[in-house]
Amino acid sequence: MTTPLTKQSTESGSRAVEPLLKVQDVSLSFGSVRALRNVDLQLMPGEITAIVGDNGAGKSTLVRCMSGIHRPSSGTIVFDGAPIDFRSPEDAREAGIETVHQNLALVEDLTVWQNLFLNRELVTKLGPVGILNRRKMKSEAERMVSTLAVNVPAVTSRVRRLSGGQRQAVSICRAAGFSSKLVIMDEPTAALGVQETARVEELIQRLRSEGHAILIISHNFAQVMRLSDQVWVMRAGRCVAGRRTAQTTGEEIVALITGAQAA
Amino acid sequence: MSPTTSEQTAEPAASGAAPVERQSVSQRLASFTGWSEWAAPIGLLVLVIVFQILNSTFLSLGNIEAMLAAAAILILLSVGQTFVVATGGIDLSIASTMTLSAVMFGVGYGADWSIFLCCLLAVVTGSLFGLLQGVIIGRGKITDFIVTLGGLSVASGLALVISDGQPVTVISRFMLRLSTDGIGIIGWPVIVALVVALIFHGVLFHTRFGTHVLAAGGSEDAARATGISIARIKTAVYTVAGIMAGLAAILLVARVGAAEPAANTQFLLNSVAAVVLGGVSLVGGRATIWSPVCGALLLTALTNGLTLLGVSQYYQPIAVGGVVVLAALLARFQK
């Protein structure tokens, strides 16, 4: 009798916190293909939220609406209390939404610090000309990288020399490094080995403990169960269910994805 | 369970540290053997030694003076070409743009403009032509090869139309002094070229624009994902190439003493050659300025040395072509 009571109180407590991001009745069509149909879901601040679903369920499309690549045909997305209308990924970044892309979006021929500060370079104004402040960027990059659970070689080495896990760490570091409020990760460990996956997961958990909200798309159910606080299930362009991770099982999630179980 | 996991994480961390240590040594080695970048300076050195042994007048003050003067135009064009190639493009029109700019210089001169305005007209012509090509390539998303090949034809055609095929003799004390005076044995043309090269070295490595040029060349997708406008970068690099063609045109007019609609095709081949010798990656993303400058000096020394040795002029294009393909081969084997 006491247990449900405390649970209820914590639940109502979490309800009092405003969601960081609310997707309301969002639809998006590409020609005759309806990629998203009336999607509703929300992300709480300071939590890891996972979106799962089969290939083509609309996960990536939905995430691209949040990161400014697509614009919904209808419906609204409210972020941090205000409806968003991003025209480009740049707008999303300025609002505080960072995306770690599946293809990592690093320039191999540039160094780690150059990648960390790409299009955010620190400059010293010399009249009308901005001169790169290389020293400051290097030392800042050093500091950003030193907090990583993953061993990254000197920030002056080129990304070409980095392993998959190290690259992923640099990508995540870049996304988390600039006072972002929400970090979106599309399949953050898909290309990694077992040990590297473990370290990247450790890194993701550290971001949460630092107060970042994180949204991950993953095909790896074990990972979703390990990492996330909240799971949303998508099927055929709809968001069909939402569960607190602690109150569901891998079996239930699989059943929801395949449609064997109705929400 | 937990002790094993901590052991598991501790172990790769330890074994991970070792390769990092080793990497820093091999890295230093690799950055030294990043020798496609060193091909031009080393090649230049070897060439100078060989020619000096074969003909002792090669390193005489007079000949050094002549070589530097001859290299100035090519240095400017190579700097422009480097910016374009750093984005993974190529500017086939750069020499023709120079011709067009030179002809426009003559038009200004014919209209009794001051020499300063004529110079400005040449640079403005070059930059506008470059800008136009850049907009078509960047915004229109048309292959640079085709656009600049068309540009080559259009610019040389325009030069002929505007000048009616006739050279305009330019008699000016300023231009004469530009081509004959200098500091010591170093003539003004090469001083101008080296100062411009130095400035654009700064642009490439010490400005946001330069970083974005290398990023756009290294990975368009990655650059775009961080909000860099590829179209804007492409437009800008072809404009830089145009500005360089305009500056080179001033030196050309000073050197020839006339603004003429000559073809100048050897400058196109040599500008690409200097960039290749300079170890600039043809797919983009990696570039230096000083190395293509050495490449330009090397090509000039090669032509000059062969002439001194009495080798027929007809063999020179063969030598230049051979050296360039050899340099490209060396760069290939670096990987």
Coordinates of C-alpha atoms in Angstrom, one line a residue:
Chain A
M1 CA 0.0 0.0 0.0
T2 CA 2.8 2.4 0.8
T3 CA 4.8 1.6 -2.2
P4 CA 2.3 2.7 -4.8
L5 CA 1.7 5.8 -2.8
T6 CA 5.4 6.9 -2.9
K7 CA 5.5 6.0 -6.5
Q8 CA 2.5 8.1 -7.3
S9 CA 4.0 11.1 -5.4
T10 CA 7.3 10.8 -7.4
E11 CA 5.2 10.6 -10.6
S12 CA 3.2 13.7 -9.8
G13 CA 6.5 15.3 -8.8
S14 CA 8.0 14.6 -12.2
R15 CA 4.8 15.8 -13.8
A16 CA 5.3 19.2 -12.2
V17 CA 8.5 19.6 -14.3
E18 CA 7.7 21.0 -17.7
P19 CA 8.9 18.8 -20.6
L20 CA 11.9 20.1 -22.4
L21 CA 10.5 19.2 -25.7
K22 CA 6.9 18.5 -26.8
V23 CA 6.0 17.1 -30.1
Q24 CA 2.3 17.8 -30.8
D25 CA 0.3 16.2 -33.6
V26 CA 3.2 16.4 -36.0
S27 CA 2.8 15.1 -39.5
L28 CA 5.1 15.1 -42.5
S29 CA 4.6 13.9 -46.0
F30 CA 7.1 13.5 -48.8
G31 CA 4.9 13.5 -51.9
S32 CA 2.4 10.7 -51.3
V33 CA 4.5 9.1 -48.6
R34 CA 3.3 9.9 -45.2
A35 CA 6.5 9.6 -43.1
L36 CA 5.0 11.0 -39.9
R37 CA 1.3 10.8 -38.9
N38 CA 0.1 12.8 -35.9
V39 CA 3.1 12.1 -33.7
D40 CA 2.8 13.1 -30.0
L41 CA 5.6 12.7 -27.6
Q42 CA 7.7 14.5 -25.0
L43 CA 11.2 14.7 -23.6
M44 CA 11.8 15.5 -20.0
P45 CA 14.9 17.6 -19.0
G46 CA 17.9 15.7 -17.6
E47 CA 16.7 12.4 -18.9
I48 CA 17.8 10.0 -21.6
T49 CA 14.9 9.4 -23.9
A50 CA 14.9 6.6 -26.5
I51 CA 12.9 6.3 -29.7
V52 CA 12.7 2.8 -31.0
G53 CA 11.0 1.3 -34.0
D54 CA 11.5 -0.8 -37.1
N55 CA 13.3 0.5 -40.2
G56 CA 11.1 3.1 -41.9
A57 CA 9.0 3.7 -38.8
G58 CA 9.8 7.4 -39.0
K59 CA 12.4 7.7 -36.2
S60 CA 15.0 9.5 -38.2
T61 CA 12.5 11.7 -39.9
L62 CA 11.1 12.8 -36.6
V63 CA 14.5 13.6 -35.3
R64 CA 15.4 15.5 -38.4
C65 CA 12.4 17.7 -37.7
M66 CA 13.9 18.5 -34.3
S67 CA 17.3 19.2 -35.7
G68 CA 16.2 21.6 -38.4
I69 CA 16.7 19.4 -41.5
H70 CA 13.0 18.8 -42.2
R71 CA 10.0 21.0 -41.3
P72 CA 6.8 19.3 -40.3
S73 CA 3.8 19.7 -42.7
S74 CA 1.6 20.2 -39.7
G75 CA 1.6 20.2 -36.0
T76 CA 4.0 21.9 -33.6
I77 CA 7.2 21.2 -31.7
V78 CA 7.6 23.1 -28.5
F79 CA 11.2 23.4 -27.2
D80 CA 12.1 25.0 -23.9
G81 CA 8.7 26.7 -23.7
A82 CA 8.6 28.1 -27.2
P83 CA 7.3 26.6 -30.5
I84 CA 10.2 26.0 -32.9
D85 CA 10.4 26.9 -36.6
F86 CA 13.9 25.9 -37.7
R87 CA 14.9 26.7 -41.2
S88 CA 18.3 25.1 -41.0
P89 CA 20.4 22.9 -38.7
E90 CA 22.2 26.1 -37.7
D91 CA 18.9 27.5 -36.2
A92 CA 18.6 24.3 -34.2
R93 CA 22.1 24.6 -32.9
E94 CA 21.5 28.2 -31.9
A95 CA 18.4 27.1 -30.0
G96 CA 20.5 24.5 -28.1
I97 CA 19.7 21.3 -30.0
E98 CA 22.8 19.5 -31.1
T99 CA 22.8 16.4 -33.2
V100 CA 25.4 13.6 -33.4
H101 CA 24.9 12.3 -36.9
Q102 CA 25.2 8.7 -37.9
N103 CA 28.0 9.5 -40.3
L104 CA 29.6 11.5 -37.5
A105 CA 30.1 14.7 -39.5
L106 CA 33.8 15.0 -38.8
V107 CA 36.3 16.3 -41.3
E108 CA 39.1 13.7 -41.4
D109 CA 41.8 16.0 -42.7
L110 CA 41.3 18.5 -39.9
T111 CA 42.6 18.1 -36.3
V112 CA 40.5 17.2 -33.3
W113 CA 40.4 20.7 -32.1
Q114 CA 39.5 22.1 -35.5
N115 CA 36.6 19.7 -35.6
L116 CA 35.5 20.5 -32.1
F117 CA 35.3 24.2 -33.0
L118 CA 34.2 23.8 -36.7
N119 CA 32.1 26.9 -37.6
R120 CA 32.4 28.0 -34.0
E121 CA 36.0 29.2 -34.2
L122 CA 37.2 31.6 -31.6
V123 CA 38.7 34.7 -33.2
T124 CA 40.5 37.7 -32.0
K125 CA 39.4 40.8 -33.8
L126 CA 42.2 42.7 -35.6
G127 CA 40.3 45.6 -37.0
P128 CA 37.8 44.2 -39.5
V129 CA 39.6 40.8 -39.7
G130 CA 39.1 38.0 -37.3
I131 CA 42.3 36.0 -36.6
L132 CA 41.8 32.5 -35.3
N133 CA 42.8 32.2 -31.6
R134 CA 44.4 28.8 -32.1
R135 CA 46.0 28.6 -28.7
K136 CA 42.8 29.2 -26.9
M137 CA 40.9 26.7 -29.0
K138 CA 43.5 24.1 -28.4
S139 CA 43.5 24.5 -24.7
E140 CA 39.7 24.6 -24.6
A141 CA 39.6 21.4 -26.7
E142 CA 42.1 19.8 -24.4
R143 CA 39.8 20.5 -21.5
M144 CA 36.7 19.3 -23.3
V145 CA 38.4 16.0 -24.4
S146 CA 40.0 15.4 -21.0
T147 CA 36.5 14.9 -19.5
L148 CA 35.8 12.0 -21.8
A149 CA 35.7 8.4 -20.7
V150 CA 37.3 7.5 -24.0
N151 CA 41.0 7.9 -24.6
V152 CA 41.5 10.5 -27.3
P153 CA 45.0 11.2 -28.5
A154 CA 46.3 14.8 -28.6
V155 CA 43.8 17.4 -29.8
T156 CA 46.4 18.3 -32.5
S157 CA 46.2 15.0 -34.2
R158 CA 44.1 14.6 -37.3
V159 CA 40.7 12.8 -37.0
R160 CA 41.9 10.4 -39.8
R161 CA 44.1 8.7 -37.2
L162 CA 41.3 8.1 -34.7
S163 CA 39.4 4.9 -34.1
G164 CA 35.6 4.6 -34.5
G165 CA 35.1 5.0 -30.8
Q166 CA 37.4 7.9 -30.5
R167 CA 35.6 9.6 -33.4
Q168 CA 32.2 9.0 -31.8
A169 CA 33.6 10.5 -28.6
V170 CA 34.8 13.6 -30.4
S171 CA 31.4 14.0 -32.0
I172 CA 29.5 13.6 -28.8
C173 CA 32.0 16.0 -27.1
R174 CA 31.3 18.6 -29.8
A175 CA 27.6 18.2 -29.4
A176 CA 27.7 18.4 -25.6
G177 CA 30.4 21.0 -25.4
F178 CA 28.5 24.1 -26.3
S179 CA 26.0 24.6 -23.6
S180 CA 23.4 22.6 -25.5
K181 CA 20.2 21.7 -23.9
L182 CA 19.4 18.7 -25.9
V183 CA 21.8 16.2 -27.6
I184 CA 20.3 14.0 -30.2
M185 CA 22.2 10.8 -31.2
D186 CA 21.2 8.7 -34.1
E187 CA 22.5 5.2 -33.6
P188 CA 25.5 6.3 -31.4
T189 CA 27.1 2.9 -31.2
A190 CA 26.0 1.2 -34.4
A191 CA 29.5 1.1 -35.9
L192 CA 31.4 0.3 -32.7
G193 CA 32.9 -2.8 -31.1
V194 CA 31.9 -4.1 -27.7
Q195 CA 34.4 -2.2 -25.6
E196 CA 34.0 1.0 -27.5
T197 CA 30.3 0.7 -27.1
A198 CA 30.6 0.4 -23.4
R199 CA 32.8 3.5 -23.2
V200 CA 30.5 5.6 -25.3
E201 CA 27.5 4.5 -23.2
E202 CA 29.5 5.6 -20.1
L203 CA 30.0 8.9 -21.8
I204 CA 26.3 9.3 -22.6
Q205 CA 25.5 8.5 -18.9
R206 CA 28.0 11.1 -17.8
L207 CA 26.3 13.7 -20.0
R208 CA 23.0 13.0 -18.3
S209 CA 24.6 13.3 -14.9
E210 CA 25.8 16.7 -16.0
G211 CA 22.3 17.7 -16.7
H212 CA 22.0 17.3 -20.5
A213 CA 18.8 15.9 -21.9
I214 CA 19.6 13.2 -24.5
L215 CA 17.5 11.7 -27.2
I216 CA 18.8 8.5 -28.7
I217 CA 17.7 6.4 -31.6
S218 CA 18.8 2.8 -31.2
H219 CA 18.2 -0.6 -32.6
N220 CA 19.9 -2.1 -29.7
F221 CA 17.2 -3.0 -27.1
A222 CA 19.6 -4.0 -24.5
Q223 CA 21.2 -0.6 -24.8
V224 CA 17.9 1.2 -24.7
M225 CA 17.0 -0.7 -21.5
R226 CA 20.4 0.0 -19.9
L227 CA 20.5 3.7 -20.7
S228 CA 17.1 5.3 -21.1
D229 CA 14.6 6.7 -18.7
Q230 CA 11.8 6.8 -21.2
V231 CA 11.1 4.9 -24.3
W232 CA 8.8 5.9 -27.2
V233 CA 7.8 3.3 -29.8
M234 CA 7.2 4.3 -33.4
R235 CA 5.5 2.2 -36.0
A236 CA 4.6 3.1 -39.6
G237 CA 5.0 6.9 -39.0
R238 CA 3.0 6.9 -35.7
C239 CA 4.2 7.1 -32.1
V240 CA 2.2 4.1 -30.8
A241 CA 3.4 3.9 -27.2
G242 CA 5.4 5.5 -24.5
R243 CA 6.8 3.7 -21.4
R244 CA 9.0 4.5 -18.5
T245 CA 11.9 2.2 -19.0
A246 CA 11.9 1.0 -15.4
Q247 CA 8.3 -0.2 -15.8
T248 CA 8.6 -2.1 -19.0
T249 CA 10.6 -5.1 -20.4
G250 CA 12.4 -5.7 -23.6
E251 CA 9.7 -8.2 -24.6
E252 CA 7.0 -5.6 -24.3
I253 CA 8.9 -3.1 -26.3
V254 CA 9.5 -5.7 -29.1
A255 CA 5.8 -6.6 -29.1
L256 CA 4.9 -2.9 -29.4
I257 CA 7.3 -2.4 -32.3
T258 CA 6.0 -5.3 -34.3
G259 CA 2.4 -4.5 -33.4
A260 CA 1.9 -7.8 -31.6
Q261 CA 0.8 -5.8 -28.7
A262 CA -1.5 -2.8 -29.0
A263 CA -0.6 0.2 -26.9
Chain B
M1 CA 30.0 -8.9 -12.3
S2 CA 31.2 -5.5 -11.4
P3 CA 34.8 -6.5 -10.7
T4 CA 35.0 -8.2 -14.1
T5 CA 33.6 -5.1 -15.9
S6 CA 36.0 -2.8 -14.1
E7 CA 38.8 -5.2 -15.1
Q8 CA 37.5 -5.2 -18.7
T9 CA 37.5 -1.5 -18.8
A10 CA 40.9 -1.1 -17.1
E11 CA 42.5 -3.5 -19.5
P12 CA 41.7 -1.8 -22.8
A13 CA 42.5 1.5 -21.1
A14 CA 45.9 0.3 -20.4
S15 CA 46.4 -1.3 -23.8
G16 CA 44.8 1.7 -25.3
A17 CA 47.4 4.0 -23.7
A18 CA 50.3 2.2 -25.3
P19 CA 49.3 2.7 -29.0
V20 CA 48.7 6.4 -28.1
E21 CA 52.3 6.7 -26.9
R22 CA 53.5 4.9 -30.0
Q23 CA 51.2 6.9 -32.3
S24 CA 52.7 10.2 -31.1
V25 CA 56.2 9.0 -32.3
S26 CA 54.9 7.5 -35.5
Q27 CA 52.7 10.5 -35.9
R28 CA 55.7 12.8 -35.8
L29 CA 57.4 10.5 -38.3
A30 CA 54.3 10.5 -40.5
S31 CA 53.9 14.3 -40.4
F32 CA 57.5 14.5 -41.5
T33 CA 57.0 11.9 -44.2
G34 CA 53.9 13.9 -45.1
W35 CA 56.5 14.4 -47.8
S36 CA 54.2 15.1 -50.7
E37 CA 54.2 18.5 -49.0
W38 CA 58.0 18.4 -49.1
A39 CA 58.3 17.2 -52.7
A40 CA 58.4 20.7 -54.2
P41 CA 61.0 22.2 -51.9
I42 CA 63.2 19.1 -52.0
G43 CA 62.8 18.8 -55.8
L44 CA 63.7 22.5 -56.1
L45 CA 66.8 22.0 -54.1
V46 CA 67.9 19.0 -56.1
L47 CA 67.2 20.8 -59.4
V48 CA 69.2 23.8 -58.3
I49 CA 72.2 21.6 -57.4
V50 CA 72.0 19.6 -60.6
F51 CA 71.7 22.7 -62.8
Q52 CA 74.5 24.5 -60.9
I53 CA 76.8 21.5 -61.5
L54 CA 76.0 21.4 -65.2
N55 CA 76.2 25.1 -65.8
S56 CA 77.8 27.5 -63.3
T57 CA 75.9 30.5 -64.5
F58 CA 72.7 29.0 -63.2
L59 CA 73.2 30.5 -59.7
S60 CA 74.7 33.8 -61.0
L61 CA 72.9 36.9 -59.6
G62 CA 71.6 37.8 -63.0
N63 CA 70.0 34.5 -63.6
I64 CA 68.5 34.3 -60.1
E65 CA 67.0 37.7 -60.7
A66 CA 65.6 36.6 -64.0
M67 CA 64.2 33.4 -62.5
L68 CA 62.5 35.2 -59.7
A69 CA 61.0 37.7 -62.0
A70 CA 59.7 35.0 -64.3
A71 CA 58.2 33.1 -61.3
A72 CA 56.1 36.0 -59.9
I73 CA 53.1 35.6 -62.2
L74 CA 53.0 31.8 -61.7
I75 CA 53.3 32.2 -57.9
L76 CA 50.1 34.4 -57.9
L77 CA 48.2 32.0 -60.1
S78 CA 49.3 29.0 -58.0
V79 CA 48.0 30.7 -54.8
G80 CA 44.6 31.2 -56.5
Q81 CA 44.6 27.7 -57.8
T82 CA 45.5 26.3 -54.4
F83 CA 42.3 27.8 -52.8
V84 CA 40.2 26.2 -55.5
V85 CA 41.9 22.8 -55.4
A86 CA 41.7 22.8 -51.6
T87 CA 37.9 22.6 -51.9
G88 CA 38.2 19.7 -54.4
G89 CA 37.6 21.9 -57.5
I90 CA 39.8 23.1 -60.3
D91 CA 40.0 26.4 -62.1
L92 CA 40.8 25.8 -65.8
S93 CA 40.0 29.4 -66.6
I94 CA 42.6 31.1 -64.4
A95 CA 45.1 31.9 -67.2
S96 CA 42.4 33.1 -69.6
T97 CA 40.9 35.3 -66.8
M98 CA 44.4 36.8 -66.5
T99 CA 44.4 37.5 -70.2
L100 CA 41.0 39.1 -70.0
S101 CA 42.1 41.2 -67.1
A102 CA 45.2 42.3 -69.0
V103 CA 43.1 43.3 -71.9
M104 CA 40.8 45.3 -69.7
F105 CA 44.0 47.0 -68.3
G106 CA 44.7 48.0 -71.8
V107 CA 41.2 49.3 -72.3
G108 CA 41.6 51.6 -69.2
Y109 CA 45.0 52.7 -70.5
G110 CA 43.6 53.5 -73.9
A111 CA 40.9 55.6 -72.3
D112 CA 43.6 57.6 -70.6
W113 CA 42.8 56.3 -67.1
S114 CA 45.6 56.6 -64.5
I115 CA 47.7 53.5 -64.0
F116 CA 46.3 53.0 -60.6
L117 CA 42.8 52.8 -62.0
C118 CA 44.0 50.5 -64.8
C119 CA 45.4 48.1 -62.1
L120 CA 42.1 48.3 -60.2
L121 CA 40.2 47.6 -63.4
A122 CA 42.3 44.5 -64.0
V123 CA 41.7 43.2 -60.5
V124 CA 38.0 44.0 -60.5
T125 CA 37.6 42.3 -63.9
G126 CA 39.4 39.1 -62.6
S127 CA 37.4 39.0 -59.4
L128 CA 34.0 39.5 -61.1
F129 CA 34.8 36.8 -63.6
G130 CA 35.8 34.5 -60.8
L131 CA 32.7 35.5 -58.8
L132 CA 30.5 34.7 -61.7
Q133 CA 32.0 31.2 -62.2
G134 CA 31.8 30.7 -58.4
V135 CA 28.1 31.5 -58.3
I136 CA 27.4 29.2 -61.2
I137 CA 29.4 26.4 -59.5
G138 CA 28.2 27.0 -56.0
R139 CA 24.5 28.0 -56.4
G140 CA 23.9 26.3 -59.7
K141 CA 25.7 23.1 -58.5
I142 CA 27.3 22.5 -61.9
T143 CA 30.6 20.6 -62.1
D144 CA 33.6 23.0 -61.8
F145 CA 35.4 21.3 -64.6
I146 CA 32.7 22.2 -67.1
V147 CA 32.0 25.7 -65.8
T148 CA 35.7 26.7 -65.8
L149 CA 36.3 25.0 -69.1
G150 CA 33.5 27.2 -70.5
G151 CA 35.0 30.1 -68.6
L152 CA 38.4 29.5 -70.3
S153 CA 36.7 29.8 -73.7
V154 CA 34.5 32.7 -72.8
A155 CA 37.4 34.7 -71.2
S156 CA 39.8 34.2 -74.1
G157 CA 37.0 35.0 -76.6
L158 CA 36.0 38.2 -74.7
A159 CA 39.7 39.2 -74.6
L160 CA 39.9 38.9 -78.4
V161 CA 36.6 40.7 -78.9
I162 CA 37.3 43.6 -76.6
S163 CA 40.9 44.1 -77.9
D164 CA 39.9 43.3 -81.5
G165 CA 42.9 41.1 -81.4
Q166 CA 45.3 44.0 -81.1
P167 CA 47.8 44.6 -78.3
V168 CA 47.8 47.9 -76.5
T169 CA 51.4 49.2 -75.8
V170 CA 51.6 50.4 -72.2
I171 CA 54.2 53.1 -71.7
S172 CA 54.3 54.1 -68.0
R173 CA 57.1 54.8 -65.6
F174 CA 55.3 53.0 -62.8
M175 CA 54.9 49.8 -64.9
L176 CA 58.5 50.0 -66.1
R177 CA 59.8 50.4 -62.6
L178 CA 57.5 47.6 -61.4
S179 CA 59.1 45.2 -63.9
T180 CA 62.7 46.3 -63.6
D181 CA 63.3 47.7 -60.1
G182 CA 63.3 46.0 -56.8
I183 CA 65.1 45.6 -53.5
G184 CA 68.6 44.3 -54.4
I185 CA 68.4 41.5 -56.8
I186 CA 64.8 40.7 -55.8
G187 CA 62.4 42.5 -58.3
W188 CA 59.1 44.1 -57.3
P189 CA 57.0 41.4 -59.1
V190 CA 58.3 38.6 -56.9
I191 CA 58.1 40.8 -53.8
V192 CA 54.5 41.5 -54.6
A193 CA 53.8 37.8 -55.3
L194 CA 55.5 36.7 -52.1
V195 CA 53.7 39.3 -50.0
V196 CA 50.4 38.2 -51.5
A197 CA 51.2 34.6 -50.9
L198 CA 52.1 35.4 -47.3
I199 CA 48.7 37.2 -46.8
F200 CA 46.8 34.3 -48.3
H201 CA 48.8 31.8 -46.1
G202 CA 47.3 33.8 -43.2
V203 CA 43.8 33.6 -44.8
L204 CA 44.1 29.9 -45.2
F205 CA 45.4 29.0 -41.7
H206 CA 44.4 31.9 -39.5
T207 CA 40.9 32.8 -40.4
R208 CA 37.5 31.1 -40.1
F209 CA 37.2 31.3 -43.9
G210 CA 40.4 29.3 -44.4
T211 CA 39.3 26.6 -42.0
H212 CA 35.9 26.4 -43.8
V213 CA 37.7 26.1 -47.1
L214 CA 39.6 23.1 -45.9
A215 CA 36.5 21.6 -44.2
A216 CA 34.4 22.0 -47.3
G217 CA 37.1 20.2 -49.3
G218 CA 37.7 17.5 -46.7
S219 CA 34.0 16.6 -46.3
E220 CA 31.1 18.5 -47.7
D221 CA 28.6 16.6 -45.6
A222 CA 30.4 17.3 -42.4
A223 CA 30.9 20.9 -43.2
R224 CA 27.3 21.3 -44.1
A225 CA 26.2 19.6 -40.9
T226 CA 28.0 22.2 -38.9
G227 CA 26.2 24.9 -40.8
I228 CA 28.9 25.9 -43.2
S229 CA 27.5 27.1 -46.6
I230 CA 29.3 25.1 -49.3
A231 CA 27.9 27.4 -52.0
R232 CA 29.3 30.4 -50.3
I233 CA 32.7 28.8 -49.9
K234 CA 32.8 27.7 -53.5
T235 CA 31.8 31.2 -54.7
A236 CA 34.6 32.7 -52.5
V237 CA 37.4 30.4 -53.7
Y238 CA 36.7 31.1 -57.4
T239 CA 36.6 34.8 -56.6
V240 CA 40.0 34.4 -54.9
A241 CA 41.3 32.7 -58.0
G242 CA 39.9 35.6 -60.1
I243 CA 41.6 38.2 -57.9
M244 CA 44.9 36.4 -58.3
A245 CA 44.4 36.3 -62.0
G246 CA 43.8 40.1 -61.9
L247 CA 46.9 40.8 -59.9
A248 CA 48.9 38.5 -62.2
A249 CA 47.6 40.4 -65.2
I250 CA 49.2 43.6 -63.8
L251 CA 52.6 41.9 -63.6
L252 CA 52.1 40.4 -67.0
V253 CA 51.4 43.8 -68.6
A254 CA 54.4 45.2 -66.8
R255 CA 56.6 42.4 -68.0
V256 CA 55.4 42.4 -71.6
G257 CA 55.0 46.2 -71.8
A258 CA 51.7 45.7 -73.5
A259 CA 48.2 44.5 -72.8
E260 CA 47.7 41.7 -75.4
P261 CA 45.1 39.0 -75.9
A262 CA 47.7 36.2 -76.0
A263 CA 46.5 32.7 -75.0
N264 CA 48.9 32.1 -72.1
T265 CA 48.0 28.4 -72.0
Q266 CA 51.3 27.4 -70.4
F267 CA 50.2 29.4 -67.3
L268 CA 47.2 27.2 -66.8
L269 CA 49.1 24.0 -67.0
N270 CA 51.8 25.3 -64.8
S271 CA 49.5 26.6 -62.1
V272 CA 47.9 23.2 -61.8
A273 CA 51.3 21.7 -61.9
A274 CA 52.7 23.9 -59.1
V275 CA 49.7 22.9 -56.9
V276 CA 50.2 19.2 -57.6
L277 CA 54.0 19.6 -56.9
G278 CA 53.0 21.4 -53.7
G279 CA 51.3 18.3 -52.4
V280 CA 47.8 19.8 -52.3
S281 CA 45.3 17.0 -52.3
L282 CA 43.4 17.1 -55.6
V283 CA 40.3 15.8 -53.9
G284 CA 40.4 18.7 -51.4
G285 CA 40.9 19.1 -47.7
R286 CA 44.7 19.4 -47.5
A287 CA 46.7 22.3 -48.7
T288 CA 49.6 24.6 -47.9
I289 CA 50.6 27.9 -49.5
W290 CA 54.3 27.8 -49.2
S291 CA 54.6 24.4 -50.9
P292 CA 52.8 25.4 -54.2
V293 CA 55.0 28.5 -54.1
C294 CA 58.0 26.3 -54.1
G295 CA 56.3 24.3 -56.9
A296 CA 56.0 27.5 -59.0
L297 CA 59.7 28.2 -58.3
L298 CA 60.7 24.7 -59.3
L299 CA 58.9 24.8 -62.6
T300 CA 60.5 28.2 -63.4
A301 CA 63.9 26.8 -62.5
L302 CA 63.3 23.8 -64.6
T303 CA 62.4 25.8 -67.7
N304 CA 65.3 28.3 -67.1
G305 CA 67.8 25.5 -66.4
L306 CA 66.9 23.6 -69.6
T307 CA 67.2 26.8 -71.6
L308 CA 70.7 27.5 -70.1
L309 CA 71.7 23.9 -71.0
G310 CA 70.7 24.6 -74.6
V311 CA 67.8 22.2 -74.6
S312 CA 65.3 23.1 -77.3
Q313 CA 62.3 25.0 -76.1
Y314 CA 60.1 22.2 -77.6
Y315 CA 61.3 19.8 -74.9
Q316 CA 60.2 22.0 -72.1
P317 CA 56.5 21.2 -72.0
I318 CA 57.5 17.5 -72.0
A319 CA 59.8 18.1 -69.0
V320 CA 57.1 20.0 -67.1
G321 CA 54.4 17.4 -67.8
G322 CA 56.7 14.6 -66.8
V323 CA 57.7 16.2 -63.5
V324 CA 54.0 16.9 -62.6
V325 CA 52.9 13.3 -63.3
L326 CA 55.8 12.1 -61.3
A327 CA 54.9 14.3 -58.4
A328 CA 51.3 13.1 -58.5
L329 CA 52.6 9.5 -58.5
L330 CA 54.7 10.2 -55.4
A331 CA 51.7 11.7 -53.7
R332 CA 49.7 8.6 -54.5
F333 CA 52.3 6.3 -52.9
Q334 CA 52.3 8.4 -49.8
K335 CA 49.1 6.7 -48.8

